[in-house]
Amino acid sequence: MNFALNPLTDKWAAPLRPLHKAVPHASSFDGATHYSISMNAVRHNFHPKLPSIPMWGYGNDSPGLIIEAQVGVPVRVSWYNNLLGTSLRSVLDMGPRQGMEEEHMLDKPHNQVHLHGARVPWTSDGFPEHVFHPNEGRIFYYPNQQAASTLWYHDHTMDVTRLNVYAGLFGLYLLRHPDEALLLPSGAQEIPLVLQDKSFSADGSQLHYEQGVDSSDPANPVATPEFIGDYPVVNGQIWPTLALQPRIYRLRLCNGANTRCFNLSLSPQAQSTQSISLHVIGTDGGFLNAPVAVQSLLLSTGERADVLLDLRAHKNKTLILRNDAPIPYSGDPRDPHYAAPDYIPLAANEPCAELLKIHVSASANDADIDDDDSRFDPATITLPAYEDPLPGSPPPARASFTAIEAAIDSVPIDILEQDLVAAGIAFKLRRFKLEEYQILMPTPPGVVSPTVLVNGKSWNKPLPDPTPVVAQKDSIEVWEFVNVTPDMHPMHVHLVQFQVMGRTWLDVQDNPARKTTELTEPKDAVAYLEAAAVADWEKGWKDTVQCNPNQSTRVLMKWDGFAGDYVFHCHILEHEDMGMMYRVTVEP
């Protein structure tokens, strides 16, 4: 840790910070609701024992303003870069790091905006190389022709996404179903929670960012390809408290961290093993058919979850939202085929093991209640119907997945593309191998560092840029992510929502014949083994999927909506900046 008052131990010293909503213009613009939002230099206080420090934000703080939208009602946002006179160097205290950024990117803001999970024209998607600079602005168009869900917007600038998001450029975008207010808790009973981790400079005056360097061998120092923050942050606050009533609440969860996964559970303060059920009602792309009760919920970076929390039986109790996911995350050790003996859950005394304290009052305040909460009971609630307003034929139903997967299993695992037909459904299979290389980094000089690749290619130089994936609009595709690395990679696909079909354990073998000065430990998947778990809550619509080591993960999508240039990438932001990203061209 780097803070002078280390360790910062004053937990539960401030209430949860409310997130403010963006206010649209009084008149519509071309039939769309219109917002104007600037990227600004702001000051932010994370904890009463810390000073107010410089950051970047959308609006006047970080997290940025919540944008609310209705399904079928388009939104236009005038994004404006108002960061003249500031820079990443002035905002972040940066230690050793691994990245491909040019030095001028640290001196002059390079920015872009991506609405994560949105079906939008490619010109409004935030293509990572189409940056804009201080005193430049653009109007992005969001049609909202998709199901209601929890989206979020964040910086998406090639090479410095991890630094810009860490500096504060992110916010929530809540796309609402017309029946939400009647069917689900709302108002004070709807609580957005953005989860992150942060570190601070030695004097506490800046955010500190570094990707640690393993110098156990001084002749061959190795930079780590991830970021590990010292302290947990919820809505921009370290260890906040939240006063609630014995009622049913709706939590809009978003993992906005660079690298860290959060394996969430809720339990009484003095009884950490007695978990209280969380009821997942929606995922990245919309509502589930019915709530799914879980005792713990793993969210990788970029993932969102819509959750009901029933506190009616917990009057006058103090509860803690906890996290036990190690970092970097390398899969679920409960699976009998798990093959990572170095998995160590986050210790209970680690700063990031406790995130939020909830005080439940002894009784509900009748003045705040206009109806009986029983209508929101997870056991009987009727959720808003999942509705995709875009015309055209829907993607294949989950009932067809068994036949589709059987067709895929017949294709040798080293074949990367093939057109297939199963259950009367024509689709293209694409396989993407996730692997790691060792390269010599220019910053800091002399550091040998891993970099993560897709099918042996990197977006960044010195390795060659991959040629784009070319998909036909309205075509159906199954993508299989074959992970032969030791880490879980949350893979995010722009433009589309997909369904997780399944996971399969892989027989991963060393391949000395492929060894080079850069690829020091080449591995190949040579065969499929047994099926691995897909959680019930993952069977809704997703745009980010957890791809575990030594597993293949299959997702099915339909390339509907728009043609143009998009991307997919690992949503560990360090991996994205390192080039673990691919172009996708959707042709009309």
Coordinates of C-alpha atoms in Angstrom, one line a residue:
M1 CA 0.0 0.0 0.0
N2 CA 1.1 3.5 -0.7
F3 CA -0.9 5.8 1.6
A4 CA 1.0 7.6 4.3
L5 CA -1.7 6.8 6.9
N6 CA -1.4 3.2 5.9
P7 CA -3.2 1.1 6.8
L8 CA -6.4 3.1 6.4
T9 CA -8.5 1.3 9.0
D10 CA -11.4 3.6 9.6
K11 CA -14.3 1.6 8.2
W12 CA -17.8 2.7 7.9
A13 CA -16.9 6.4 8.4
A14 CA -19.3 7.9 5.8
P15 CA -22.7 7.2 4.2
L16 CA -23.0 5.8 0.7
R17 CA -22.6 8.6 -1.8
P18 CA -25.8 9.2 -3.9
L19 CA -25.3 9.2 -7.7
H20 CA -26.8 12.1 -9.4
K21 CA -29.0 11.9 -12.5
A22 CA -28.3 13.8 -15.7
V23 CA -31.0 16.4 -16.7
P24 CA -32.0 16.4 -20.3
H25 CA -32.7 19.4 -22.4
A26 CA -36.2 20.8 -22.1
S27 CA -36.9 20.2 -25.8
S28 CA -36.2 17.1 -27.8
F29 CA -33.7 17.0 -30.6
D30 CA -34.9 15.2 -33.8
G31 CA -37.3 13.1 -31.7
A32 CA -34.7 12.1 -29.2
T33 CA -34.1 13.0 -25.6
H34 CA -31.0 15.2 -25.6
Y35 CA -28.3 15.4 -22.9
S36 CA -25.1 17.5 -22.8
I37 CA -22.3 16.0 -20.7
S38 CA -18.8 17.2 -20.4
M39 CA -15.6 15.4 -19.3
N40 CA -14.4 17.7 -16.6
A41 CA -11.5 18.0 -14.1
V42 CA -13.1 17.4 -10.7
R43 CA -12.1 17.0 -7.1
H44 CA -13.3 14.0 -5.1
N45 CA -13.2 12.7 -1.6
F46 CA -13.0 9.0 -1.1
H47 CA -12.9 8.9 2.7
P48 CA -13.0 11.4 5.6
K49 CA -9.4 10.6 6.5
L50 CA -8.3 11.4 2.9
P51 CA -8.0 14.8 1.3
S52 CA -10.0 15.8 -1.7
I53 CA -8.0 14.8 -4.7
P54 CA -8.1 15.6 -8.5
M55 CA -9.9 13.3 -10.8
W56 CA -11.7 13.3 -14.1
G57 CA -15.5 12.8 -14.4
Y58 CA -18.5 13.0 -16.6
G59 CA -20.3 16.0 -15.2
N60 CA -19.2 17.3 -11.8
D61 CA -18.1 14.1 -10.1
S62 CA -17.1 10.4 -10.5
P63 CA -19.0 8.2 -10.9
G64 CA -20.5 10.3 -13.6
L65 CA -24.1 11.4 -14.0
I66 CA -26.7 8.6 -14.4
I67 CA -28.4 8.7 -17.8
E68 CA -32.0 7.4 -17.7
A69 CA -33.7 6.3 -20.9
Q70 CA -36.8 4.4 -22.0
V71 CA -36.9 1.5 -24.4
G72 CA -37.7 2.7 -27.9
V73 CA -37.1 6.4 -27.1
P74 CA -33.8 7.4 -28.6
V75 CA -31.2 9.5 -26.8
R76 CA -28.6 11.9 -28.2
V77 CA -25.7 12.9 -26.0
S78 CA -23.5 15.8 -26.8
W79 CA -20.2 14.6 -25.3
Y80 CA -17.6 17.4 -24.8
N81 CA -14.0 17.1 -23.8
N82 CA -13.5 19.9 -21.2
L83 CA -10.1 18.6 -19.9
L84 CA -7.9 21.4 -21.3
G85 CA -5.2 22.2 -18.8
T86 CA -5.1 18.8 -17.2
S87 CA -3.5 15.5 -18.0
L88 CA -3.2 12.0 -16.7
R89 CA 0.1 13.0 -15.2
S90 CA -1.6 15.7 -13.1
V91 CA -4.4 13.3 -12.0
L92 CA -2.6 10.0 -11.4
D93 CA 0.5 9.2 -9.4
M94 CA 1.9 6.5 -11.7
G95 CA 4.3 3.8 -10.7
P96 CA 5.7 0.9 -12.9
R97 CA 3.2 0.0 -15.5
Q98 CA 2.8 -2.0 -18.6
G99 CA 1.1 -0.6 -21.6
M100 CA 1.4 0.6 -25.2
E101 CA 0.6 4.2 -24.7
E102 CA 2.7 7.0 -26.3
E103 CA 4.1 9.5 -23.9
H104 CA 2.1 12.3 -25.4
M105 CA -1.1 10.5 -24.3
L106 CA -0.1 11.1 -20.7
D107 CA 0.5 14.8 -21.3
K108 CA -2.6 15.6 -23.4
P109 CA -6.0 14.0 -22.8
H110 CA -7.0 11.4 -25.4
N111 CA -10.7 10.4 -24.8
Q112 CA -13.5 8.4 -26.3
V113 CA -16.9 7.3 -24.9
H114 CA -18.4 3.8 -25.2
L115 CA -21.9 2.9 -24.0
H116 CA -21.2 -0.6 -22.8
G117 CA -23.9 -3.1 -23.8
A118 CA -25.7 -0.8 -26.3
R119 CA -26.9 -1.6 -29.8
V120 CA -25.8 1.6 -31.6
P121 CA -24.5 2.7 -34.9
W122 CA -20.8 2.2 -35.1
T123 CA -20.1 5.9 -35.3
S124 CA -21.6 6.2 -31.8
D125 CA -20.0 3.1 -30.4
G126 CA -16.7 4.7 -29.3
F127 CA -14.3 3.1 -31.7
P128 CA -11.0 3.1 -29.7
E129 CA -8.8 4.8 -32.2
H130 CA -11.3 7.6 -33.1
V131 CA -10.3 9.8 -30.1
F132 CA -11.2 13.4 -29.4
H133 CA -9.1 15.9 -27.6
P134 CA -9.8 18.9 -25.3
N135 CA -12.3 21.4 -26.7
E136 CA -13.6 18.8 -29.1
G137 CA -17.1 17.4 -28.9
R138 CA -19.3 14.9 -30.6
I139 CA -23.0 13.9 -30.6
F140 CA -23.6 10.2 -30.2
Y141 CA -26.9 8.6 -31.0
Y142 CA -28.4 5.8 -28.9
P143 CA -31.6 4.3 -30.4
N144 CA -32.5 2.2 -27.3
Q145 CA -33.9 -0.4 -29.6
Q146 CA -33.1 -3.2 -27.1
A147 CA -34.4 -4.7 -23.9
A148 CA -34.4 -2.8 -20.7
S149 CA -31.2 -3.3 -18.7
T150 CA -28.4 -1.8 -16.7
L151 CA -25.8 -0.3 -19.1
W152 CA -22.8 1.8 -18.3
Y153 CA -20.7 4.3 -20.2
H154 CA -16.9 4.7 -19.9
D155 CA -13.8 5.8 -21.7
H156 CA -12.7 3.5 -24.5
T157 CA -9.5 5.1 -25.8
M158 CA -6.9 2.7 -27.3
D159 CA -3.8 2.3 -25.1
V160 CA -5.1 4.4 -22.2
T161 CA -8.6 3.0 -21.4
R162 CA -7.3 1.6 -18.1
L163 CA -5.9 4.9 -17.0
N164 CA -8.8 7.1 -18.2
V165 CA -11.4 4.9 -16.5
Y166 CA -9.3 4.6 -13.3
A167 CA -9.0 8.4 -13.4
G168 CA -12.8 8.6 -13.2
L169 CA -14.4 8.5 -16.6
F170 CA -17.4 6.2 -16.1
G171 CA -21.1 6.3 -15.3
L172 CA -24.4 4.4 -15.4
Y173 CA -27.0 4.3 -18.1
L174 CA -30.3 2.8 -17.0
L175 CA -32.6 1.7 -19.8
R176 CA -36.1 1.3 -18.4
H177 CA -39.0 -0.9 -19.3
P178 CA -42.4 0.9 -19.2
D179 CA -43.7 -1.5 -16.5
E180 CA -40.8 -1.2 -14.2
A181 CA -42.2 1.3 -11.8
L182 CA -45.3 -0.9 -11.2
L183 CA -43.6 -4.3 -11.0
L184 CA -40.3 -3.5 -9.2
P185 CA -39.0 -1.5 -6.2
S186 CA -38.3 2.1 -7.3
G187 CA -37.4 5.5 -5.9
A188 CA -35.5 5.1 -2.7
Q189 CA -35.8 1.3 -3.0
E190 CA -33.7 1.2 -6.1
I191 CA -30.0 1.6 -5.3
P192 CA -27.2 1.7 -7.9
L193 CA -23.9 0.3 -6.7
V194 CA -20.7 0.7 -8.8
L195 CA -17.9 -1.4 -7.4
Q196 CA -14.2 -0.6 -7.9
D197 CA -10.8 -0.7 -6.1
K198 CA -8.3 2.2 -5.7
S199 CA -4.9 3.0 -4.4
F200 CA -3.4 6.4 -3.3
S201 CA -0.1 8.2 -3.4
A202 CA 2.2 8.2 -0.4
D203 CA 0.8 11.6 0.8
G204 CA -2.8 10.8 -0.2
S205 CA -3.0 13.6 -2.6
Q206 CA -3.5 11.6 -5.8
L207 CA -4.8 8.3 -7.0
H208 CA -1.9 5.9 -7.4
Y209 CA -1.7 3.5 -10.4
E210 CA 0.8 0.8 -11.0
Q211 CA 1.1 -2.6 -12.4
G212 CA 3.5 -4.3 -10.0
V213 CA 6.9 -5.5 -11.1
D214 CA 8.1 -8.9 -9.9
S215 CA 11.8 -8.2 -9.3
S216 CA 12.6 -11.5 -7.5
D217 CA 15.0 -12.1 -10.4
P218 CA 16.8 -8.7 -10.8
A219 CA 18.1 -9.7 -14.2
N220 CA 14.6 -10.5 -15.5
P221 CA 12.0 -8.2 -13.9
V222 CA 8.5 -9.1 -14.9
A223 CA 5.6 -6.6 -15.0
T224 CA 2.2 -8.0 -14.1
P225 CA -0.6 -7.5 -16.6
E226 CA -3.2 -6.4 -14.0
F227 CA -4.0 -3.7 -11.5
I228 CA -4.6 -4.4 -7.8
G229 CA -6.1 -1.6 -5.8
D230 CA -5.6 -1.3 -2.1
Y231 CA -9.1 -0.2 -1.0
P232 CA -12.6 -1.1 -2.1
V233 CA -14.7 1.7 -3.5
V234 CA -18.6 1.7 -3.8
N235 CA -20.1 4.7 -5.6
G236 CA -16.8 6.6 -5.1
Q237 CA -16.6 6.0 -1.4
I238 CA -14.3 3.7 0.6
W239 CA -16.3 1.4 3.1
P240 CA -19.5 3.4 3.0
T241 CA -22.6 2.7 5.2
L242 CA -26.2 2.5 4.0
A243 CA -29.3 2.9 6.2
L244 CA -32.2 0.8 4.9
Q245 CA -35.6 -0.4 6.2
P246 CA -36.9 -4.0 6.5
R247 CA -38.2 -3.8 3.0
I248 CA -37.4 -5.2 -0.5
Y249 CA -34.8 -3.3 -2.5
R250 CA -33.5 -3.4 -6.0
L251 CA -29.8 -3.2 -6.4
R252 CA -28.3 -2.2 -9.8
L253 CA -24.8 -3.7 -9.5
C254 CA -21.9 -2.8 -11.9
N255 CA -18.3 -4.0 -11.7
G256 CA -16.4 -0.9 -12.9
A257 CA -13.0 -2.1 -11.7
N258 CA -10.0 -2.4 -13.9
T259 CA -9.1 -6.0 -13.1
R260 CA -10.7 -7.1 -9.8
C261 CA -13.6 -9.5 -9.7
F262 CA -16.1 -9.3 -6.9
N263 CA -17.6 -12.5 -5.5
L264 CA -20.4 -10.9 -3.5
S265 CA -22.2 -12.2 -0.5
L266 CA -24.3 -10.5 2.2
S267 CA -24.2 -11.7 5.8
P268 CA -24.6 -10.4 9.4
Q269 CA -21.6 -8.4 10.6
A270 CA -20.6 -11.0 13.2
Q271 CA -21.7 -14.1 11.2
S272 CA -19.8 -14.0 7.9
T273 CA -20.8 -17.6 7.0
Q274 CA -24.5 -17.1 7.2
S275 CA -25.3 -15.7 3.8
I276 CA -28.5 -13.9 3.0
S277 CA -30.0 -14.8 -0.4
L278 CA -29.6 -12.4 -3.3
H279 CA -32.2 -12.8 -6.0
V280 CA -30.9 -12.0 -9.5
I281 CA -33.6 -10.7 -11.8
G282 CA -31.5 -9.4 -14.7
T283 CA -28.1 -9.6 -16.3
D284 CA -26.1 -7.4 -18.7
G285 CA -28.8 -7.4 -21.4
G286 CA -32.2 -7.6 -19.7
F287 CA -34.5 -9.4 -17.3
L288 CA -34.6 -13.1 -16.5
N289 CA -37.8 -15.0 -16.8
A290 CA -37.9 -15.4 -13.0
P291 CA -35.6 -14.5 -10.0
V292 CA -32.6 -16.8 -9.4
A293 CA -31.6 -17.1 -5.7
V294 CA -27.8 -17.1 -5.0
Q295 CA -25.7 -17.2 -1.9
S296 CA -22.9 -15.5 -3.7
L297 CA -22.6 -13.6 -7.0
L298 CA -19.4 -13.4 -9.0
L299 CA -19.1 -10.3 -11.2
S300 CA -16.1 -9.9 -13.5
T301 CA -15.1 -6.5 -14.8
G302 CA -17.8 -4.9 -17.0
E303 CA -20.6 -7.3 -15.9
R304 CA -23.8 -6.0 -14.4
A305 CA -26.5 -7.7 -12.3
D306 CA -30.0 -6.6 -11.3
V307 CA -30.8 -8.0 -7.9
L308 CA -33.6 -8.0 -5.4
L309 CA -32.7 -7.9 -1.7
D310 CA -35.4 -8.9 0.8
L311 CA -34.7 -7.4 4.2
R312 CA -38.1 -8.0 5.8
A313 CA -36.7 -10.7 8.1
H314 CA -33.6 -8.7 9.1
K315 CA -35.0 -6.0 11.3
N316 CA -32.6 -4.1 13.5
K317 CA -29.6 -6.0 12.1
T318 CA -26.2 -4.9 10.7
L319 CA -25.2 -6.6 7.5
I320 CA -22.0 -6.6 5.5
L321 CA -21.6 -6.9 1.7
R322 CA -18.5 -9.0 1.4
N323 CA -16.1 -10.1 -1.3
D324 CA -13.8 -13.1 -1.3
A325 CA -12.6 -13.2 -4.9
P326 CA -8.8 -13.5 -5.3
I327 CA -6.9 -11.3 -7.7
P328 CA -6.2 -12.1 -10.4
Y329 CA -9.2 -14.4 -10.6
S330 CA -8.4 -17.9 -12.0
G331 CA -11.7 -19.8 -11.9
D332 CA -14.0 -21.6 -9.4
P333 CA -12.2 -24.1 -7.2
R334 CA -15.4 -25.8 -6.3
D335 CA -15.5 -27.5 -9.6
P336 CA -14.1 -31.1 -9.3
H337 CA -11.9 -30.5 -12.4
Y338 CA -10.4 -27.3 -11.1
A339 CA -6.7 -27.3 -11.9
A340 CA -5.2 -24.2 -10.2
P341 CA -3.9 -25.2 -6.8
D342 CA -2.6 -21.6 -6.2
Y343 CA -6.2 -20.4 -5.8
I344 CA -6.4 -18.6 -2.5
P345 CA -9.7 -16.8 -1.6
L346 CA -9.3 -13.2 -0.4
A347 CA -8.6 -13.3 3.3
A348 CA -11.4 -11.9 5.6
N349 CA -9.0 -9.3 7.0
E350 CA -8.0 -7.9 3.6
P351 CA -9.3 -4.3 3.0
C352 CA -11.3 -5.4 -0.1
A353 CA -13.0 -8.2 1.7
E354 CA -15.7 -5.9 3.1
L355 CA -17.4 -3.4 0.8
L356 CA -20.5 -1.9 2.3
K357 CA -22.2 -1.9 5.8
I358 CA -26.0 -2.0 5.8
H359 CA -28.0 -0.9 8.9
V360 CA -31.5 -2.3 8.8
S361 CA -33.9 -0.3 11.0
A362 CA -36.2 -2.0 13.5
S363 CA -39.3 -1.1 11.6
A364 CA -40.4 0.4 8.3
N365 CA -41.3 4.1 8.2
D366 CA -45.0 4.1 7.4
A367 CA -44.7 7.6 5.9
D368 CA -42.5 6.1 3.1
I369 CA -44.8 3.2 2.3
D370 CA -47.7 3.6 -0.1
D371 CA -48.2 -0.1 -0.7
D372 CA -47.4 -3.5 0.7
D373 CA -43.9 -4.7 -0.2
S374 CA -45.2 -8.3 -0.6
R375 CA -45.9 -7.6 -4.3
F376 CA -42.1 -7.5 -4.7
D377 CA -41.6 -10.9 -2.9
P378 CA -38.9 -12.8 -5.0
A379 CA -40.9 -16.0 -4.6
T380 CA -44.0 -14.6 -6.3
I381 CA -42.9 -11.5 -8.2
T382 CA -43.8 -11.0 -11.9
L383 CA -40.8 -9.5 -13.7
P384 CA -41.2 -7.3 -16.7
A385 CA -41.2 -9.4 -19.8
Y386 CA -37.9 -9.5 -21.8
E387 CA -38.8 -7.7 -25.0
D388 CA -36.4 -6.9 -27.8
P389 CA -38.1 -4.1 -29.8
L390 CA -36.0 -4.6 -32.9
P391 CA -38.0 -6.1 -35.8
G392 CA -36.9 -9.4 -37.4
S393 CA -36.5 -13.0 -36.4
P394 CA -35.2 -13.7 -32.9
P395 CA -32.0 -15.6 -32.2
P396 CA -32.3 -19.4 -31.7
A397 CA -34.0 -20.5 -28.5
R398 CA -32.0 -22.2 -25.7
A399 CA -33.9 -25.4 -26.5
S400 CA -31.8 -25.7 -29.7
F401 CA -28.5 -25.3 -28.0
T402 CA -27.9 -29.1 -27.4
A403 CA -28.1 -29.8 -31.2
I404 CA -25.9 -26.8 -32.0
E405 CA -23.2 -27.8 -29.5
A406 CA -23.3 -31.4 -30.8
A407 CA -22.5 -30.0 -34.3
I408 CA -19.6 -28.0 -32.9
D409 CA -18.2 -30.9 -31.0
S410 CA -17.7 -32.7 -34.3
V411 CA -15.4 -30.0 -35.6
P412 CA -11.7 -30.6 -34.7
I413 CA -10.6 -28.1 -32.0
D414 CA -7.8 -26.6 -34.1
I415 CA -10.2 -25.4 -36.8
L416 CA -10.9 -21.8 -36.2
E417 CA -13.9 -21.2 -38.5
Q418 CA -16.6 -23.4 -40.1
D419 CA -20.1 -23.0 -41.4
L420 CA -22.5 -25.4 -39.8
V421 CA -26.2 -26.3 -39.7
A422 CA -28.0 -27.9 -36.7
A423 CA -31.7 -28.2 -35.9
G424 CA -32.4 -26.4 -39.1
I425 CA -30.3 -23.4 -38.0
A426 CA -27.4 -22.2 -40.2
F427 CA -24.6 -20.6 -38.2
K428 CA -20.9 -19.9 -38.3
L429 CA -18.6 -21.3 -35.7
R430 CA -15.6 -19.1 -34.8
R431 CA -13.0 -20.1 -32.3
F432 CA -10.7 -17.5 -30.5
K433 CA -7.7 -18.8 -28.6
L434 CA -6.8 -16.7 -25.5
E435 CA -3.1 -17.0 -24.7
E436 CA -0.1 -15.2 -23.3
Y437 CA 3.2 -14.1 -24.7
Q438 CA 6.3 -12.6 -23.1
I439 CA 7.6 -9.4 -24.6
L440 CA 10.2 -6.7 -23.8
M441 CA 8.4 -3.6 -22.6
P442 CA 9.7 -0.1 -23.3
T443 CA 8.3 1.3 -20.1
P444 CA 9.9 0.7 -17.7
P445 CA 13.0 -0.2 -19.8
G446 CA 14.3 -3.7 -19.6
V447 CA 11.2 -5.3 -18.1
V448 CA 10.1 -8.5 -19.7
S449 CA 6.3 -8.7 -19.4
P450 CA 3.4 -11.0 -20.4
T451 CA 1.0 -9.7 -22.9
V452 CA -2.3 -11.4 -23.7
L453 CA -3.4 -12.2 -27.3
V454 CA -6.3 -13.5 -29.3
N455 CA -5.4 -16.2 -31.9
G456 CA -1.8 -15.2 -31.5
K457 CA -2.5 -11.6 -32.6
S458 CA -2.4 -8.3 -30.8
W459 CA -4.1 -5.0 -31.7
N460 CA -0.9 -3.3 -30.7
K461 CA 2.5 -3.2 -32.3
P462 CA 5.2 -4.7 -32.5
L463 CA 2.9 -7.7 -33.0
P464 CA 0.8 -7.6 -36.2
D465 CA -2.7 -6.2 -36.1
P466 CA -5.3 -8.9 -36.6
T467 CA -7.4 -8.7 -39.7
P468 CA -11.1 -8.0 -38.8
V469 CA -13.7 -10.6 -38.1
V470 CA -16.2 -10.1 -40.9
A471 CA -19.8 -10.9 -40.0
Q472 CA -22.9 -10.5 -42.1
K473 CA -25.7 -8.4 -40.6
D474 CA -28.5 -10.6 -39.2
S475 CA -26.3 -13.7 -39.3
I476 CA -26.2 -16.2 -36.4
E477 CA -22.8 -17.0 -35.0
V478 CA -21.4 -19.1 -32.2
W479 CA -18.1 -17.9 -30.7
E480 CA -16.0 -20.2 -28.7
F481 CA -13.3 -18.7 -26.4
V482 CA -10.6 -21.3 -25.8
N483 CA -8.6 -20.1 -22.8
V484 CA -5.2 -21.7 -22.3
T485 CA -4.0 -18.9 -19.9
P486 CA -3.9 -19.2 -16.1
D487 CA -6.5 -16.3 -15.7
M488 CA -10.2 -15.8 -16.2
H489 CA -10.8 -13.4 -19.1
P490 CA -14.2 -11.5 -19.1
M491 CA -14.7 -11.2 -22.9
H492 CA -17.0 -8.4 -24.0
V493 CA -18.5 -8.1 -27.5
H494 CA -19.8 -4.8 -28.8
L495 CA -23.1 -4.2 -30.5
V496 CA -24.8 -7.5 -29.6
Q497 CA -26.2 -9.3 -26.6
F498 CA -25.5 -13.0 -26.6
Q499 CA -26.5 -16.1 -24.7
V500 CA -24.0 -18.3 -22.9
M501 CA -24.4 -21.8 -24.4
G502 CA -22.0 -23.8 -22.3
R503 CA -18.5 -24.3 -20.9
T504 CA -16.3 -27.4 -21.4
W505 CA -13.1 -28.4 -19.7
L506 CA -10.1 -28.7 -22.1
D507 CA -7.1 -30.9 -22.3
V508 CA -4.4 -28.3 -22.4
Q509 CA -0.9 -29.4 -23.3
D510 CA 2.5 -27.8 -23.7
N511 CA 3.7 -27.4 -27.3
P512 CA 7.5 -27.0 -27.3
A513 CA 7.4 -27.0 -31.1
R514 CA 5.9 -23.5 -31.0
K515 CA 8.4 -22.1 -28.5
T516 CA 10.0 -18.8 -29.5
T517 CA 11.9 -16.0 -27.8
E518 CA 8.6 -14.3 -27.2
L519 CA 6.2 -17.3 -26.8
T520 CA 8.1 -18.9 -23.9
E521 CA 5.4 -21.3 -22.7
P522 CA 3.2 -22.2 -25.7
K523 CA 0.1 -24.2 -24.9
D524 CA -2.6 -25.8 -27.0
A525 CA -6.0 -27.2 -26.3
V526 CA -6.0 -30.7 -27.8
A527 CA -9.3 -32.1 -26.8
Y528 CA -12.6 -31.4 -25.0
L529 CA -13.2 -33.0 -21.6
E530 CA -16.3 -32.8 -19.4
A531 CA -18.9 -30.0 -19.4
A532 CA -18.3 -27.2 -16.9
A533 CA -20.9 -25.1 -15.1
V534 CA -23.0 -22.3 -16.4
A535 CA -24.8 -20.7 -13.5
D536 CA -28.6 -20.2 -13.8
W537 CA -28.3 -16.5 -13.5
E538 CA -25.9 -16.5 -16.5
K539 CA -28.6 -17.9 -18.8
G540 CA -30.1 -14.5 -19.5
W541 CA -28.8 -12.1 -22.1
K542 CA -25.1 -11.0 -21.8
D543 CA -22.5 -8.9 -23.4
T544 CA -19.6 -9.9 -21.1
V545 CA -18.8 -13.5 -20.3
Q546 CA -16.4 -15.1 -17.8
C547 CA -14.0 -17.3 -19.7
N548 CA -12.2 -19.6 -17.2
P549 CA -8.7 -21.1 -17.6
N550 CA -8.5 -24.5 -19.2
Q551 CA -12.1 -24.1 -20.5
S552 CA -13.9 -23.3 -23.7
T553 CA -16.8 -20.9 -23.4
R554 CA -19.4 -20.8 -26.1
V555 CA -21.8 -17.9 -26.7
L556 CA -24.5 -17.5 -29.4
M557 CA -25.3 -14.2 -31.0
K558 CA -27.2 -12.6 -33.9
W559 CA -25.5 -9.7 -35.6
D560 CA -28.6 -7.5 -35.8
G561 CA -29.1 -3.8 -35.5
F562 CA -26.4 -2.1 -37.6
A563 CA -23.5 -2.6 -40.0
G564 CA -20.1 -1.0 -39.4
D565 CA -16.9 -1.4 -37.5
Y566 CA -17.0 -2.7 -33.9
V567 CA -14.6 -4.6 -31.5
F568 CA -14.6 -7.4 -29.0
H569 CA -12.0 -7.6 -26.2
C570 CA -11.1 -8.8 -22.7
H571 CA -12.6 -6.4 -20.2
I572 CA -9.7 -6.5 -17.9
L573 CA -8.7 -3.0 -18.9
E574 CA -5.0 -3.7 -18.7
H575 CA -5.5 -6.6 -21.1
E576 CA -7.5 -4.5 -23.4
D577 CA -4.8 -1.8 -23.5
M578 CA -2.2 -4.5 -24.1
G579 CA -4.0 -5.5 -27.3
M580 CA -6.3 -8.3 -26.3
M581 CA -8.9 -6.8 -28.7
Y582 CA -10.1 -7.7 -32.2
R583 CA -11.9 -5.7 -34.8
V584 CA -15.3 -6.8 -36.1
T585 CA -16.7 -5.5 -39.4
V586 CA -20.5 -6.1 -39.7
E587 CA -21.4 -6.0 -43.4
P588 CA -24.9 -5.1 -44.6

